[in-house]
Amino acid sequence: MNTESTAHAADIEAIEQVVATVEHSQQHKNPDEFLALFHPDAVWTTSGGKVLIGLDAISEFTREVLPADDWDGKVTYEVVHVFFIRPDVAAVKVRQLYLTPGDASEGAPLYVMSKQDDGRWLLTACQNTAVVADEQ
């Protein structure tokens, strides 16, 4: 494996770890763990269309909503595609599943992530989109 593909593989692994941490923070309703994944100037759009600009707005929303969520099922997040826009910027398509007894719902988030000078990948511009079941 050449140096470039080794670095690429390491970046994909680091990105997958960020998504795994999103999953863990959601399952455990841990806002601090979730918020540590964001760039200070991040933009987050919720599945309901609420636009949050900057870590302060994302934090205020998350600290209000996440711990109060009465949802008690399981949520999973899976990286389905990574597109490197530049070596330090990636568009990451995620499959999100909420599973409760007798019910399931799906989300299709898009995370634009940026690699920091210290090598960490952070959530920078994110759109959390609910998937509507096909009624055919």
mmCIF file of C-alpha atoms in Angstrom:
data_model
loop_
_atom_site.group_PDB
_atom_site.id
_atom_site.type_symbol
_atom_site.label_atom_id
_atom_site.label_comp_id
_atom_site.label_asym_id
_atom_site.label_seq_id
_atom_site.Cartn_x
_atom_site.Cartn_y
_atom_site.Cartn_z
ATOM 1 C CA MET A 1 0.000 0.000 0.000
ATOM 2 C CA ASN A 2 1.481 3.357 -0.966
ATOM 3 C CA THR A 3 1.707 6.302 1.430
ATOM 4 C CA GLU A 4 -1.239 8.142 -0.146
ATOM 5 C CA SER A 5 -3.604 5.168 0.123
ATOM 6 C CA THR A 6 -2.412 4.502 3.693
ATOM 7 C CA ALA A 7 -3.231 8.105 4.639
ATOM 8 C CA HIS A 8 -6.577 7.829 2.822
ATOM 9 C CA ALA A 9 -7.416 4.635 4.727
ATOM 10 C CA ALA A 10 -6.443 6.278 8.024
ATOM 11 C CA ASP A 11 -8.697 9.261 7.241
ATOM 12 C CA ILE A 12 -11.635 6.994 6.403
ATOM 13 C CA GLU A 13 -11.079 5.110 9.658
ATOM 14 C CA ALA A 14 -10.991 8.406 11.594
ATOM 15 C CA ILE A 15 -14.200 9.582 9.876
ATOM 16 C CA GLU A 16 -15.907 6.279 10.682
ATOM 17 C CA GLN A 17 -14.843 6.747 14.316
ATOM 18 C CA VAL A 18 -16.517 10.185 14.416
ATOM 19 C CA VAL A 19 -19.739 8.620 13.117
ATOM 20 C CA ALA A 20 -19.441 5.813 15.689
ATOM 21 C CA THR A 21 -19.088 8.465 18.391
ATOM 22 C CA VAL A 22 -22.217 10.223 17.096
ATOM 23 C CA GLU A 23 -24.013 6.876 17.456
ATOM 24 C CA HIS A 24 -22.663 6.324 20.979
ATOM 25 C CA SER A 25 -23.560 9.848 22.104
ATOM 26 C CA GLN A 26 -27.102 9.465 20.785
ATOM 27 C CA GLN A 27 -27.602 6.023 22.344
ATOM 28 C CA HIS A 28 -26.400 7.329 25.713
ATOM 29 C CA LYS A 29 -28.019 10.780 25.375
ATOM 30 C CA ASN A 30 -24.644 12.388 26.054
ATOM 31 C CA PRO A 31 -24.566 15.983 24.762
ATOM 32 C CA ASP A 32 -20.929 16.627 25.787
ATOM 33 C CA GLU A 33 -19.672 13.664 23.769
ATOM 34 C CA PHE A 34 -21.767 14.760 20.774
ATOM 35 C CA LEU A 35 -20.766 18.441 20.926
ATOM 36 C CA ALA A 36 -17.040 17.603 21.105
ATOM 37 C CA LEU A 37 -17.328 16.396 17.486
ATOM 38 C CA PHE A 38 -18.179 19.834 16.037
ATOM 39 C CA HIS A 39 -16.096 22.564 14.472
ATOM 40 C CA PRO A 40 -16.725 25.830 16.416
ATOM 41 C CA ASP A 41 -18.254 27.453 13.301
ATOM 42 C CA ALA A 42 -20.314 24.402 12.281
ATOM 43 C CA VAL A 43 -23.736 24.532 10.663
ATOM 44 C CA TRP A 44 -26.283 21.878 11.628
ATOM 45 C CA THR A 45 -29.711 21.416 10.066
ATOM 46 C CA THR A 46 -32.010 19.137 12.032
ATOM 47 C CA SER A 47 -34.312 16.579 10.392
ATOM 48 C CA GLY A 48 -37.132 19.036 11.098
ATOM 49 C CA GLY A 49 -35.357 21.767 9.126
ATOM 50 C CA LYS A 50 -34.155 23.899 12.054
ATOM 51 C CA VAL A 51 -30.886 25.601 11.073
ATOM 52 C CA LEU A 52 -28.304 25.972 13.840
ATOM 53 C CA ILE A 53 -25.247 28.108 13.098
ATOM 54 C CA GLY A 54 -22.202 27.861 15.326
ATOM 55 C CA LEU A 55 -21.359 25.637 18.251
ATOM 56 C CA ASP A 56 -23.254 27.812 20.739
ATOM 57 C CA ALA A 57 -26.561 27.352 18.871
ATOM 58 C CA ILE A 58 -25.905 23.640 18.293
ATOM 59 C CA SER A 59 -25.033 23.250 21.973
ATOM 60 C CA GLU A 60 -28.142 25.071 23.226
ATOM 61 C CA PHE A 61 -30.402 22.919 21.036
ATOM 62 C CA THR A 62 -28.603 19.655 21.842
ATOM 63 C CA ARG A 63 -28.532 20.228 25.610
ATOM 64 C CA GLU A 64 -32.262 20.902 25.551
ATOM 65 C CA VAL A 65 -33.344 18.099 23.226
ATOM 66 C CA LEU A 66 -30.971 15.142 23.631
ATOM 67 C CA PRO A 67 -31.196 14.457 27.387
ATOM 68 C CA ALA A 68 -34.963 15.111 27.395
ATOM 69 C CA ASP A 69 -35.632 12.702 24.537
ATOM 70 C CA ASP A 70 -37.949 9.977 25.844
ATOM 71 C CA TRP A 71 -37.016 7.668 22.986
ATOM 72 C CA ASP A 72 -35.802 4.368 24.447
ATOM 73 C CA GLY A 73 -35.030 2.258 21.417
ATOM 74 C CA LYS A 74 -31.741 1.746 19.659
ATOM 75 C CA VAL A 75 -30.143 3.983 17.048
ATOM 76 C CA THR A 76 -27.432 2.944 14.628
ATOM 77 C CA TYR A 77 -25.295 5.013 12.273
ATOM 78 C CA GLU A 78 -23.481 3.517 9.299
ATOM 79 C CA VAL A 79 -21.098 5.276 6.925
ATOM 80 C CA VAL A 80 -22.283 4.374 3.440
ATOM 81 C CA HIS A 81 -20.090 6.676 1.338
ATOM 82 C CA VAL A 82 -17.127 9.017 1.789
ATOM 83 C CA PHE A 83 -16.217 11.515 -0.926
ATOM 84 C CA PHE A 84 -13.044 13.535 -0.376
ATOM 85 C CA ILE A 85 -13.757 16.994 -1.765
ATOM 86 C CA ARG A 86 -10.173 17.888 -0.824
ATOM 87 C CA PRO A 87 -7.698 15.877 1.263
ATOM 88 C CA ASP A 88 -8.932 17.746 4.360
ATOM 89 C CA VAL A 89 -12.671 17.989 3.519
ATOM 90 C CA ALA A 90 -15.020 15.029 3.118
ATOM 91 C CA ALA A 91 -18.712 14.600 2.359
ATOM 92 C CA VAL A 92 -19.925 11.628 4.394
ATOM 93 C CA LYS A 93 -23.261 9.948 3.676
ATOM 94 C CA VAL A 94 -24.671 8.119 6.665
ATOM 95 C CA ARG A 95 -27.545 5.684 7.157
ATOM 96 C CA GLN A 96 -29.289 6.242 10.487
ATOM 97 C CA LEU A 97 -31.797 3.719 11.865
ATOM 98 C CA TYR A 98 -34.009 4.218 14.895
ATOM 99 C CA LEU A 99 -35.346 0.884 16.119
ATOM 100 C CA THR A 100 -38.096 0.507 18.693
ATOM 101 C CA PRO A 101 -40.198 -2.538 19.472
ATOM 102 C CA GLY A 102 -42.535 -2.905 16.504
ATOM 103 C CA ASP A 103 -41.307 0.200 14.675
ATOM 104 C CA ALA A 104 -38.339 1.605 12.805
ATOM 105 C CA SER A 105 -37.512 4.889 11.134
ATOM 106 C CA GLU A 106 -34.619 5.927 8.950
ATOM 107 C CA GLY A 107 -32.532 9.029 8.450
ATOM 108 C CA ALA A 108 -30.059 9.903 5.696
ATOM 109 C CA PRO A 109 -27.675 12.486 7.180
ATOM 110 C CA LEU A 110 -24.975 14.165 5.147
ATOM 111 C CA TYR A 111 -21.955 15.279 7.165
ATOM 112 C CA VAL A 112 -19.368 17.569 5.636
ATOM 113 C CA MET A 113 -16.306 17.030 7.788
ATOM 114 C CA SER A 114 -13.042 18.941 7.920
ATOM 115 C CA LYS A 115 -9.656 17.722 9.058
ATOM 116 C CA GLN A 116 -8.031 19.989 11.623
ATOM 117 C CA ASP A 117 -4.331 20.843 11.900
ATOM 118 C CA ASP A 118 -4.064 18.338 14.779
ATOM 119 C CA GLY A 119 -5.450 15.549 12.538
ATOM 120 C CA ARG A 120 -8.945 15.378 14.076
ATOM 121 C CA TRP A 121 -11.947 15.233 11.768
ATOM 122 C CA LEU A 122 -14.824 17.470 12.901
ATOM 123 C CA LEU A 123 -18.441 17.856 11.840
ATOM 124 C CA THR A 124 -18.568 21.141 9.932
ATOM 125 C CA ALA A 125 -21.777 21.354 7.857
ATOM 126 C CA CYS A 126 -24.438 18.734 8.482
ATOM 127 C CA GLN A 127 -27.937 18.030 7.210
ATOM 128 C CA ASN A 128 -29.977 15.462 9.102
ATOM 129 C CA THR A 129 -32.704 14.262 6.722
ATOM 130 C CA ALA A 130 -35.587 11.973 7.664
ATOM 131 C CA VAL A 131 -36.401 9.261 5.134
ATOM 132 C CA VAL A 132 -40.102 9.062 4.321
ATOM 133 C CA ALA A 133 -41.322 5.528 3.675
ATOM 134 C CA ASP A 134 -42.375 4.914 0.087
ATOM 135 C CA GLU A 135 -46.164 4.578 0.065
ATOM 136 C CA GLN A 136 -46.442 2.512 -3.121
#
